[in-house]
Amino acid sequence: MTRNTLIGMAVCLLSGAAACTKVIHTDLRSVPAKYVVEGNVTNLAGPYTVRITQTKNFEEDNTFPGVSGATVTITDVQAAFTETLKEVSAGVYQTQQLQGKIGSTYQLQVNVGSNVFTASSTMPRQVPLDSIYVLDQALFGKIAKVIVPAYTDIPGQGDNYHFEQIINGNVDKTIYYGNDDFTDGETNTFSLRRNDPDSTLHVGDHVVIEMQNTDRPVYNYFYSMDQSATGEGNGIPANPVTNITGGALGYFSAYTSQSRAITVK
């Protein structure tokens, strides 16, 4: 996940309804700088990464240098194992021994200066991604090629999804997410519709789709982006709801990961 989680575009795959596109405008002008923590643990082999940066005022340049010198630890609660991450480049901290497991809870702690930020995330069960396929679909008044992940939700509510799409090696900045609140046990029919009317898949494009099963707080992080965009609640745009305590922005996610690739024909 990148800084587009703070200022960018979001597409939500709303359960039981067509996907919708929202524009996120987060006003960072003339406000104190905040730390941004973005960390992940997956069921795949490590290393796992935590990135620490700081926000800037709106009129400043769009570069966000990493924050060095922090002490970052991740604890596997079930295994009673804590690892201190190694800073491998400015603001980028990585594990060396930790192995993510489905069902385990992970606790993150970041000490930077006098600030202490903490978060907890539990890795949920994995819904198998069977395949992906290309669908011709009406989009922005024209027919566009879109990817549809093929999977069947496991009966029993509580499954949350986040998808990343990589096209010819470039990460699609659109954010895709959904849950099974109203589609429990059903076969997925939602396509990954890009939010740019001038961007469409073409014959010959190589596409990789990563499906992540996340816990509910991480889903709520993406959902809050939609709420901010629509002005619901207090009607004032705000940063997404974070699962990090202590005043930082960002998120910490323990999720399952699986990927499929396809060449558009």
PDB file of C-alpha atoms in Angstrom:
ATOM      1  CA  MET A   1       0.000   0.000   0.000  1.00  0.00           C
ATOM      2  CA  THR A   2       1.366   3.431  -0.772  1.00  0.00           C
ATOM      3  CA  ARG A   3       0.604   7.039   0.080  1.00  0.00           C
ATOM      4  CA  ASN A   4      -2.349   6.732  -2.295  1.00  0.00           C
ATOM      5  CA  THR A   5      -4.101   5.374   0.788  1.00  0.00           C
ATOM      6  CA  LEU A   6      -3.998   8.947   2.084  1.00  0.00           C
ATOM      7  CA  ILE A   7      -4.598  10.946  -1.104  1.00  0.00           C
ATOM      8  CA  GLY A   8      -5.891   9.069  -4.113  1.00  0.00           C
ATOM      9  CA  MET A   9      -8.658   7.154  -5.717  1.00  0.00           C
ATOM     10  CA  ALA A  10     -10.636   4.302  -4.222  1.00  0.00           C
ATOM     11  CA  VAL A  11     -12.881   1.728  -5.794  1.00  0.00           C
ATOM     12  CA  CYS A  12     -15.148  -0.229  -3.474  1.00  0.00           C
ATOM     13  CA  LEU A  13     -16.624  -3.576  -4.348  1.00  0.00           C
ATOM     14  CA  LEU A  14     -19.798  -3.187  -2.339  1.00  0.00           C
ATOM     15  CA  SER A  15     -21.468  -6.450  -1.464  1.00  0.00           C
ATOM     16  CA  GLY A  16     -24.686  -6.966  -3.359  1.00  0.00           C
ATOM     17  CA  ALA A  17     -24.224  -3.880  -5.535  1.00  0.00           C
ATOM     18  CA  ALA A  18     -22.165  -2.694  -8.470  1.00  0.00           C
ATOM     19  CA  ALA A  19     -18.635  -1.462  -7.779  1.00  0.00           C
ATOM     20  CA  CYS A  20     -18.337   2.263  -7.158  1.00  0.00           C
ATOM     21  CA  THR A  21     -15.574   4.801  -7.605  1.00  0.00           C
ATOM     22  CA  LYS A  22     -14.770   7.548  -5.117  1.00  0.00           C
ATOM     23  CA  VAL A  23     -12.200  10.345  -5.160  1.00  0.00           C
ATOM     24  CA  ILE A  24     -10.384  10.850  -1.866  1.00  0.00           C
ATOM     25  CA  HIS A  25      -9.290  14.391  -1.004  1.00  0.00           C
ATOM     26  CA  THR A  26      -7.434  14.559   2.304  1.00  0.00           C
ATOM     27  CA  ASP A  27      -6.542  18.136   3.258  1.00  0.00           C
ATOM     28  CA  LEU A  28      -3.011  18.179   4.650  1.00  0.00           C
ATOM     29  CA  ARG A  29      -2.438  21.948   4.313  1.00  0.00           C
ATOM     30  CA  SER A  30      -1.026  23.782   7.314  1.00  0.00           C
ATOM     31  CA  VAL A  31      -1.335  20.879   9.721  1.00  0.00           C
ATOM     32  CA  PRO A  32       1.367  19.373  11.926  1.00  0.00           C
ATOM     33  CA  ALA A  33       3.319  16.557  10.320  1.00  0.00           C
ATOM     34  CA  LYS A  34       2.175  13.082  11.312  1.00  0.00           C
ATOM     35  CA  TYR A  35       4.010   9.817  11.170  1.00  0.00           C
ATOM     36  CA  VAL A  36       2.714   7.262   8.676  1.00  0.00           C
ATOM     37  CA  VAL A  37       3.233   3.588   9.500  1.00  0.00           C
ATOM     38  CA  GLU A  38       2.486   0.897   6.910  1.00  0.00           C
ATOM     39  CA  GLY A  39       3.236  -2.706   7.831  1.00  0.00           C
ATOM     40  CA  ASN A  40       2.303  -6.197   6.697  1.00  0.00           C
ATOM     41  CA  VAL A  41       2.718  -9.816   7.732  1.00  0.00           C
ATOM     42  CA  THR A  42       1.544 -12.548   5.341  1.00  0.00           C
ATOM     43  CA  ASN A  43       1.301 -16.332   5.167  1.00  0.00           C
ATOM     44  CA  LEU A  44       4.080 -16.326   2.561  1.00  0.00           C
ATOM     45  CA  ALA A  45       7.745 -16.539   3.439  1.00  0.00           C
ATOM     46  CA  GLY A  46       9.267 -13.297   4.742  1.00  0.00           C
ATOM     47  CA  PRO A  47      10.870 -10.904   5.107  1.00  0.00           C
ATOM     48  CA  TYR A  48       7.940  -8.684   6.104  1.00  0.00           C
ATOM     49  CA  THR A  49       8.240  -4.925   5.902  1.00  0.00           C
ATOM     50  CA  VAL A  50       7.219  -1.909   7.976  1.00  0.00           C
ATOM     51  CA  ARG A  51       7.651   1.536   6.390  1.00  0.00           C
ATOM     52  CA  ILE A  52       7.705   4.780   8.359  1.00  0.00           C
ATOM     53  CA  THR A  53       7.367   8.196   6.724  1.00  0.00           C
ATOM     54  CA  GLN A  54       5.903  11.599   7.612  1.00  0.00           C
ATOM     55  CA  THR A  55       3.200  13.706   6.011  1.00  0.00           C
ATOM     56  CA  LYS A  56       3.906  17.114   4.485  1.00  0.00           C
ATOM     57  CA  ASN A  57       1.932  20.278   3.897  1.00  0.00           C
ATOM     58  CA  PHE A  58      -0.005  20.402   0.642  1.00  0.00           C
ATOM     59  CA  GLU A  59       2.263  22.988  -0.985  1.00  0.00           C
ATOM     60  CA  GLU A  60       5.423  20.965  -0.337  1.00  0.00           C
ATOM     61  CA  ASP A  61       6.954  18.569  -2.871  1.00  0.00           C
ATOM     62  CA  ASN A  62       5.478  15.112  -3.251  1.00  0.00           C
ATOM     63  CA  THR A  63       8.440  13.181  -1.846  1.00  0.00           C
ATOM     64  CA  PHE A  64       8.155  11.434   1.497  1.00  0.00           C
ATOM     65  CA  PRO A  65      11.565  10.433   2.871  1.00  0.00           C
ATOM     66  CA  GLY A  66      11.691   7.538   5.293  1.00  0.00           C
ATOM     67  CA  VAL A  67      12.086   7.999   9.022  1.00  0.00           C
ATOM     68  CA  SER A  68      15.291   6.411  10.280  1.00  0.00           C
ATOM     69  CA  GLY A  69      16.292   5.443  13.785  1.00  0.00           C
ATOM     70  CA  ALA A  70      13.012   3.928  14.944  1.00  0.00           C
ATOM     71  CA  THR A  71      12.792   0.771  17.010  1.00  0.00           C
ATOM     72  CA  VAL A  72      10.258  -1.576  15.405  1.00  0.00           C
ATOM     73  CA  THR A  73       9.127  -4.908  16.832  1.00  0.00           C
ATOM     74  CA  ILE A  74       6.522  -7.479  15.784  1.00  0.00           C
ATOM     75  CA  THR A  75       5.265 -10.084  18.232  1.00  0.00           C
ATOM     76  CA  ASP A  76       3.603 -13.380  17.323  1.00  0.00           C
ATOM     77  CA  VAL A  77       1.220 -13.639  20.274  1.00  0.00           C
ATOM     78  CA  GLN A  78       0.506 -17.364  19.926  1.00  0.00           C
ATOM     79  CA  ALA A  79       4.177 -18.284  19.599  1.00  0.00           C
ATOM     80  CA  ALA A  80       5.289 -15.782  22.280  1.00  0.00           C
ATOM     81  CA  PHE A  81       8.008 -14.664  19.848  1.00  0.00           C
ATOM     82  CA  THR A  82       9.128 -11.058  19.391  1.00  0.00           C
ATOM     83  CA  GLU A  83      11.472  -9.861  16.670  1.00  0.00           C
ATOM     84  CA  THR A  84      13.163  -6.474  16.365  1.00  0.00           C
ATOM     85  CA  LEU A  85      13.167  -5.475  12.715  1.00  0.00           C
ATOM     86  CA  LYS A  86      16.328  -4.367  10.916  1.00  0.00           C
ATOM     87  CA  GLU A  87      16.395  -1.024   9.090  1.00  0.00           C
ATOM     88  CA  VAL A  88      17.482  -1.950   5.560  1.00  0.00           C
ATOM     89  CA  SER A  89      17.088   1.546   4.054  1.00  0.00           C
ATOM     90  CA  ALA A  90      15.818   4.908   5.250  1.00  0.00           C
ATOM     91  CA  GLY A  91      12.450   4.265   6.920  1.00  0.00           C
ATOM     92  CA  VAL A  92      12.226   0.638   5.734  1.00  0.00           C
ATOM     93  CA  TYR A  93      12.353  -2.042   8.438  1.00  0.00           C
ATOM     94  CA  GLN A  94      12.311  -5.796   7.766  1.00  0.00           C
ATOM     95  CA  THR A  95      12.006  -9.060   9.664  1.00  0.00           C
ATOM     96  CA  GLN A  96      14.593 -11.809   9.402  1.00  0.00           C
ATOM     97  CA  GLN A  97      13.031 -14.740  11.282  1.00  0.00           C
ATOM     98  CA  LEU A  98       9.286 -14.212  11.715  1.00  0.00           C
ATOM     99  CA  GLN A  99       6.944 -16.533   9.793  1.00  0.00           C
ATOM    100  CA  GLY A 100       3.312 -15.533   9.352  1.00  0.00           C
ATOM    101  CA  LYS A 101       0.646 -18.158  10.074  1.00  0.00           C
ATOM    102  CA  ILE A 102      -3.095 -18.255   9.482  1.00  0.00           C
ATOM    103  CA  GLY A 103      -4.983 -17.748  12.735  1.00  0.00           C
ATOM    104  CA  SER A 104      -2.108 -16.041  14.541  1.00  0.00           C
ATOM    105  CA  THR A 105      -2.304 -12.541  16.006  1.00  0.00           C
ATOM    106  CA  TYR A 106       0.568 -10.126  15.459  1.00  0.00           C
ATOM    107  CA  GLN A 107       1.335  -7.034  17.509  1.00  0.00           C
ATOM    108  CA  LEU A 108       3.352  -4.164  16.080  1.00  0.00           C
ATOM    109  CA  GLN A 109       5.179  -1.589  18.185  1.00  0.00           C
ATOM    110  CA  VAL A 110       7.049   1.395  16.775  1.00  0.00           C
ATOM    111  CA  ASN A 111       9.157   3.677  18.968  1.00  0.00           C
ATOM    112  CA  VAL A 112      10.340   6.828  17.221  1.00  0.00           C
ATOM    113  CA  GLY A 113      11.577   9.691  19.349  1.00  0.00           C
ATOM    114  CA  SER A 114       9.145  10.080  22.234  1.00  0.00           C
ATOM    115  CA  ASN A 115       6.311   8.527  20.205  1.00  0.00           C
ATOM    116  CA  VAL A 116       5.011   4.990  20.673  1.00  0.00           C
ATOM    117  CA  PHE A 117       2.665   3.515  18.076  1.00  0.00           C
ATOM    118  CA  THR A 118       1.045   0.100  18.442  1.00  0.00           C
ATOM    119  CA  ALA A 119      -1.277  -2.081  16.358  1.00  0.00           C
ATOM    120  CA  SER A 120      -2.645  -5.602  16.330  1.00  0.00           C
ATOM    121  CA  SER A 121      -3.889  -7.736  13.449  1.00  0.00           C
ATOM    122  CA  THR A 122      -5.059 -11.351  13.211  1.00  0.00           C
ATOM    123  CA  MET A 123      -4.433 -13.317  10.022  1.00  0.00           C
ATOM    124  CA  PRO A 124      -7.808 -14.706   8.874  1.00  0.00           C
ATOM    125  CA  ARG A 125      -8.654 -17.890   7.012  1.00  0.00           C
ATOM    126  CA  GLN A 126      -7.810 -18.036   3.319  1.00  0.00           C
ATOM    127  CA  VAL A 127     -10.508 -18.185   0.646  1.00  0.00           C
ATOM    128  CA  PRO A 128      -8.962 -19.964  -2.379  1.00  0.00           C
ATOM    129  CA  LEU A 129      -8.443 -17.853  -5.509  1.00  0.00           C
ATOM    130  CA  ASP A 130      -9.315 -20.403  -8.180  1.00  0.00           C
ATOM    131  CA  SER A 131      -8.462 -18.371 -11.269  1.00  0.00           C
ATOM    132  CA  ILE A 132      -8.860 -14.989 -12.953  1.00  0.00           C
ATOM    133  CA  TYR A 133     -10.438 -14.195 -16.292  1.00  0.00           C
ATOM    134  CA  VAL A 134     -10.946 -11.252 -18.653  1.00  0.00           C
ATOM    135  CA  LEU A 135     -14.410  -9.800 -19.178  1.00  0.00           C
ATOM    136  CA  ASP A 136     -15.587  -7.205 -21.722  1.00  0.00           C
ATOM    137  CA  GLN A 137     -17.659  -4.720 -19.730  1.00  0.00           C
ATOM    138  CA  ALA A 138     -19.272  -1.317 -20.259  1.00  0.00           C
ATOM    139  CA  LEU A 139     -17.074   1.257 -18.519  1.00  0.00           C
ATOM    140  CA  PHE A 140     -17.133   5.051 -18.890  1.00  0.00           C
ATOM    141  CA  GLY A 141     -19.372   4.802 -21.943  1.00  0.00           C
ATOM    142  CA  LYS A 142     -17.247   2.285 -23.791  1.00  0.00           C
ATOM    143  CA  ILE A 143     -16.435  -1.408 -23.721  1.00  0.00           C
ATOM    144  CA  ALA A 144     -13.345  -2.132 -21.679  1.00  0.00           C
ATOM    145  CA  LYS A 145     -11.499  -5.279 -20.706  1.00  0.00           C
ATOM    146  CA  VAL A 146     -11.493  -5.941 -16.954  1.00  0.00           C
ATOM    147  CA  ILE A 147     -10.235  -8.730 -14.724  1.00  0.00           C
ATOM    148  CA  VAL A 148     -12.593 -10.830 -12.616  1.00  0.00           C
ATOM    149  CA  PRO A 149     -11.138 -12.898  -9.736  1.00  0.00           C
ATOM    150  CA  ALA A 150     -12.826 -16.306  -9.637  1.00  0.00           C
ATOM    151  CA  TYR A 151     -13.437 -17.568  -6.092  1.00  0.00           C
ATOM    152  CA  THR A 152     -16.291 -18.829  -3.928  1.00  0.00           C
ATOM    153  CA  ASP A 153     -16.681 -17.293  -0.492  1.00  0.00           C
ATOM    154  CA  ILE A 154     -16.488 -19.796   2.369  1.00  0.00           C
ATOM    155  CA  PRO A 155     -19.813 -20.091   4.257  1.00  0.00           C
ATOM    156  CA  GLY A 156     -19.787 -18.173   7.516  1.00  0.00           C
ATOM    157  CA  GLN A 157     -19.570 -14.396   7.469  1.00  0.00           C
ATOM    158  CA  GLY A 158     -16.358 -12.605   8.283  1.00  0.00           C
ATOM    159  CA  ASP A 159     -14.321 -12.805   5.073  1.00  0.00           C
ATOM    160  CA  ASN A 160     -12.790  -9.513   3.918  1.00  0.00           C
ATOM    161  CA  TYR A 161     -10.960  -8.965   0.660  1.00  0.00           C
ATOM    162  CA  HIS A 162      -8.353  -6.601  -0.740  1.00  0.00           C
ATOM    163  CA  PHE A 163      -7.004  -6.932  -4.277  1.00  0.00           C
ATOM    164  CA  GLU A 164      -3.897  -5.539  -5.934  1.00  0.00           C
ATOM    165  CA  GLN A 165      -3.566  -5.460  -9.713  1.00  0.00           C
ATOM    166  CA  ILE A 166      -0.182  -5.268 -11.458  1.00  0.00           C
ATOM    167  CA  ILE A 167      -0.270  -4.498 -15.170  1.00  0.00           C
ATOM    168  CA  ASN A 168       2.912  -5.051 -17.177  1.00  0.00           C
ATOM    169  CA  GLY A 169       4.906  -4.669 -13.988  1.00  0.00           C
ATOM    170  CA  ASN A 170       3.168  -1.465 -12.887  1.00  0.00           C
ATOM    171  CA  VAL A 171       0.948  -1.389  -9.800  1.00  0.00           C
ATOM    172  CA  ASP A 172      -2.603  -0.195 -10.494  1.00  0.00           C
ATOM    173  CA  LYS A 173      -3.199   2.665  -8.031  1.00  0.00           C
ATOM    174  CA  THR A 174      -6.902   1.885  -7.802  1.00  0.00           C
ATOM    175  CA  ILE A 175      -7.780   0.308  -4.458  1.00  0.00           C
ATOM    176  CA  TYR A 176     -10.154  -2.682  -4.588  1.00  0.00           C
ATOM    177  CA  TYR A 177     -11.827  -4.185  -1.531  1.00  0.00           C
ATOM    178  CA  GLY A 178     -14.973  -5.969  -0.401  1.00  0.00           C
ATOM    179  CA  ASN A 179     -16.495  -8.350   2.144  1.00  0.00           C
ATOM    180  CA  ASP A 180     -19.097 -11.108   2.423  1.00  0.00           C
ATOM    181  CA  ASP A 181     -21.675  -9.259   4.538  1.00  0.00           C
ATOM    182  CA  PHE A 182     -24.321  -9.864   1.882  1.00  0.00           C
ATOM    183  CA  THR A 183     -22.603 -12.479  -0.294  1.00  0.00           C
ATOM    184  CA  ASP A 184     -21.762 -15.148   2.261  1.00  0.00           C
ATOM    185  CA  GLY A 185     -20.922 -18.419   0.520  1.00  0.00           C
ATOM    186  CA  GLU A 186     -21.513 -17.009  -2.964  1.00  0.00           C
ATOM    187  CA  THR A 187     -19.353 -17.071  -6.079  1.00  0.00           C
ATOM    188  CA  ASN A 188     -17.657 -13.763  -6.831  1.00  0.00           C
ATOM    189  CA  THR A 189     -18.979 -11.726  -9.776  1.00  0.00           C
ATOM    190  CA  PHE A 190     -17.226  -8.397  -9.132  1.00  0.00           C
ATOM    191  CA  SER A 191     -14.723  -7.143 -11.658  1.00  0.00           C
ATOM    192  CA  LEU A 192     -11.667  -5.018 -10.910  1.00  0.00           C
ATOM    193  CA  ARG A 193     -12.829  -1.907 -12.720  1.00  0.00           C
ATOM    194  CA  ARG A 194     -10.113   0.739 -13.004  1.00  0.00           C
ATOM    195  CA  ASN A 195     -10.991   4.310 -12.068  1.00  0.00           C
ATOM    196  CA  ASP A 196      -9.302   6.046 -15.006  1.00  0.00           C
ATOM    197  CA  PRO A 197     -11.516   6.307 -18.139  1.00  0.00           C
ATOM    198  CA  ASP A 198      -8.393   6.595 -20.313  1.00  0.00           C
ATOM    199  CA  SER A 199      -6.807   3.470 -18.864  1.00  0.00           C
ATOM    200  CA  THR A 200      -7.982   0.105 -20.053  1.00  0.00           C
ATOM    201  CA  LEU A 201      -6.438  -3.289 -20.531  1.00  0.00           C
ATOM    202  CA  HIS A 202      -5.208  -4.133 -24.001  1.00  0.00           C
ATOM    203  CA  VAL A 203      -4.565  -7.369 -25.844  1.00  0.00           C
ATOM    204  CA  GLY A 204      -1.119  -8.617 -24.856  1.00  0.00           C
ATOM    205  CA  ASP A 205      -1.079  -6.998 -21.408  1.00  0.00           C
ATOM    206  CA  HIS A 206       0.343  -9.221 -18.674  1.00  0.00           C
ATOM    207  CA  VAL A 207      -1.701  -8.893 -15.482  1.00  0.00           C
ATOM    208  CA  VAL A 208      -1.010 -10.259 -12.003  1.00  0.00           C
ATOM    209  CA  ILE A 209      -3.788 -10.205  -9.398  1.00  0.00           C
ATOM    210  CA  GLU A 210      -3.016 -10.626  -5.697  1.00  0.00           C
ATOM    211  CA  MET A 211      -5.970 -11.518  -3.475  1.00  0.00           C
ATOM    212  CA  GLN A 212      -5.563 -10.738   0.205  1.00  0.00           C
ATOM    213  CA  ASN A 213      -7.836 -11.939   2.992  1.00  0.00           C
ATOM    214  CA  THR A 214      -7.663  -9.291   5.731  1.00  0.00           C
ATOM    215  CA  ASP A 215      -9.183  -8.916   9.167  1.00  0.00           C
ATOM    216  CA  ARG A 216     -12.088  -6.528   9.754  1.00  0.00           C
ATOM    217  CA  PRO A 217     -10.109  -3.528  11.068  1.00  0.00           C
ATOM    218  CA  VAL A 218      -8.086  -3.438   7.850  1.00  0.00           C
ATOM    219  CA  TYR A 219     -11.298  -3.667   5.818  1.00  0.00           C
ATOM    220  CA  ASN A 220     -12.637  -0.771   7.911  1.00  0.00           C
ATOM    221  CA  TYR A 221      -9.556   1.247   6.949  1.00  0.00           C
ATOM    222  CA  PHE A 222     -10.516   1.023   3.282  1.00  0.00           C
ATOM    223  CA  TYR A 223     -14.219   1.427   3.999  1.00  0.00           C
ATOM    224  CA  SER A 224     -13.556   4.668   5.873  1.00  0.00           C
ATOM    225  CA  MET A 225     -11.939   6.075   2.741  1.00  0.00           C
ATOM    226  CA  ASP A 226     -15.295   5.688   0.990  1.00  0.00           C
ATOM    227  CA  GLN A 227     -17.146   7.316   3.899  1.00  0.00           C
ATOM    228  CA  SER A 228     -14.786  10.285   3.845  1.00  0.00           C
ATOM    229  CA  ALA A 229     -15.231  10.701   0.100  1.00  0.00           C
ATOM    230  CA  THR A 230     -19.030  10.731   0.294  1.00  0.00           C
ATOM    231  CA  GLY A 231     -19.076  13.096   3.272  1.00  0.00           C
ATOM    232  CA  GLU A 232     -21.195  10.713   5.339  1.00  0.00           C
ATOM    233  CA  GLY A 233     -20.967  10.864   9.117  1.00  0.00           C
ATOM    234  CA  ASN A 234     -19.908  14.381  10.074  1.00  0.00           C
ATOM    235  CA  GLY A 235     -19.654  15.448   6.434  1.00  0.00           C
ATOM    236  CA  ILE A 236     -16.007  16.523   6.814  1.00  0.00           C
ATOM    237  CA  PRO A 237     -13.328  14.734   4.764  1.00  0.00           C
ATOM    238  CA  ALA A 238     -10.862  12.981   7.042  1.00  0.00           C
ATOM    239  CA  ASN A 239      -7.989  10.543   6.967  1.00  0.00           C
ATOM    240  CA  PRO A 240      -8.983   6.860   6.860  1.00  0.00           C
ATOM    241  CA  VAL A 241      -9.673   5.132  10.166  1.00  0.00           C
ATOM    242  CA  THR A 242      -6.465   3.426  11.264  1.00  0.00           C
ATOM    243  CA  ASN A 243      -5.881   0.405  13.464  1.00  0.00           C
ATOM    244  CA  ILE A 244      -2.705   2.048  14.786  1.00  0.00           C
ATOM    245  CA  THR A 245      -2.852   3.702  18.201  1.00  0.00           C
ATOM    246  CA  GLY A 246      -0.675   6.588  19.354  1.00  0.00           C
ATOM    247  CA  GLY A 247      -1.506   9.167  16.690  1.00  0.00           C
ATOM    248  CA  ALA A 248       0.077   7.755  13.525  1.00  0.00           C
ATOM    249  CA  LEU A 249      -1.649   7.363  10.178  1.00  0.00           C
ATOM    250  CA  GLY A 250      -1.525   4.175   8.116  1.00  0.00           C
ATOM    251  CA  TYR A 251      -2.325   0.558   8.927  1.00  0.00           C
ATOM    252  CA  PHE A 252      -0.897  -2.777  10.033  1.00  0.00           C
ATOM    253  CA  SER A 253      -2.246  -5.898   8.325  1.00  0.00           C
ATOM    254  CA  ALA A 254      -1.722  -9.618   8.832  1.00  0.00           C
ATOM    255  CA  TYR A 255      -3.248 -11.162   5.709  1.00  0.00           C
ATOM    256  CA  THR A 256      -3.178 -14.216   3.488  1.00  0.00           C
ATOM    257  CA  SER A 257      -1.821 -13.728   0.000  1.00  0.00           C
ATOM    258  CA  GLN A 258      -2.272 -15.627  -3.258  1.00  0.00           C
ATOM    259  CA  SER A 259      -1.695 -14.523  -6.832  1.00  0.00           C
ATOM    260  CA  ARG A 260      -2.729 -15.483 -10.362  1.00  0.00           C
ATOM    261  CA  ALA A 261      -1.422 -14.185 -13.687  1.00  0.00           C
ATOM    262  CA  ILE A 262      -3.040 -13.847 -17.097  1.00  0.00           C
ATOM    263  CA  THR A 263      -2.220 -12.423 -20.526  1.00  0.00           C
ATOM    264  CA  VAL A 264      -5.084 -10.418 -22.024  1.00  0.00           C
ATOM    265  CA  LYS A 265      -6.379 -11.845 -25.314  1.00  0.00           C
TER     266      LYS A 265
END
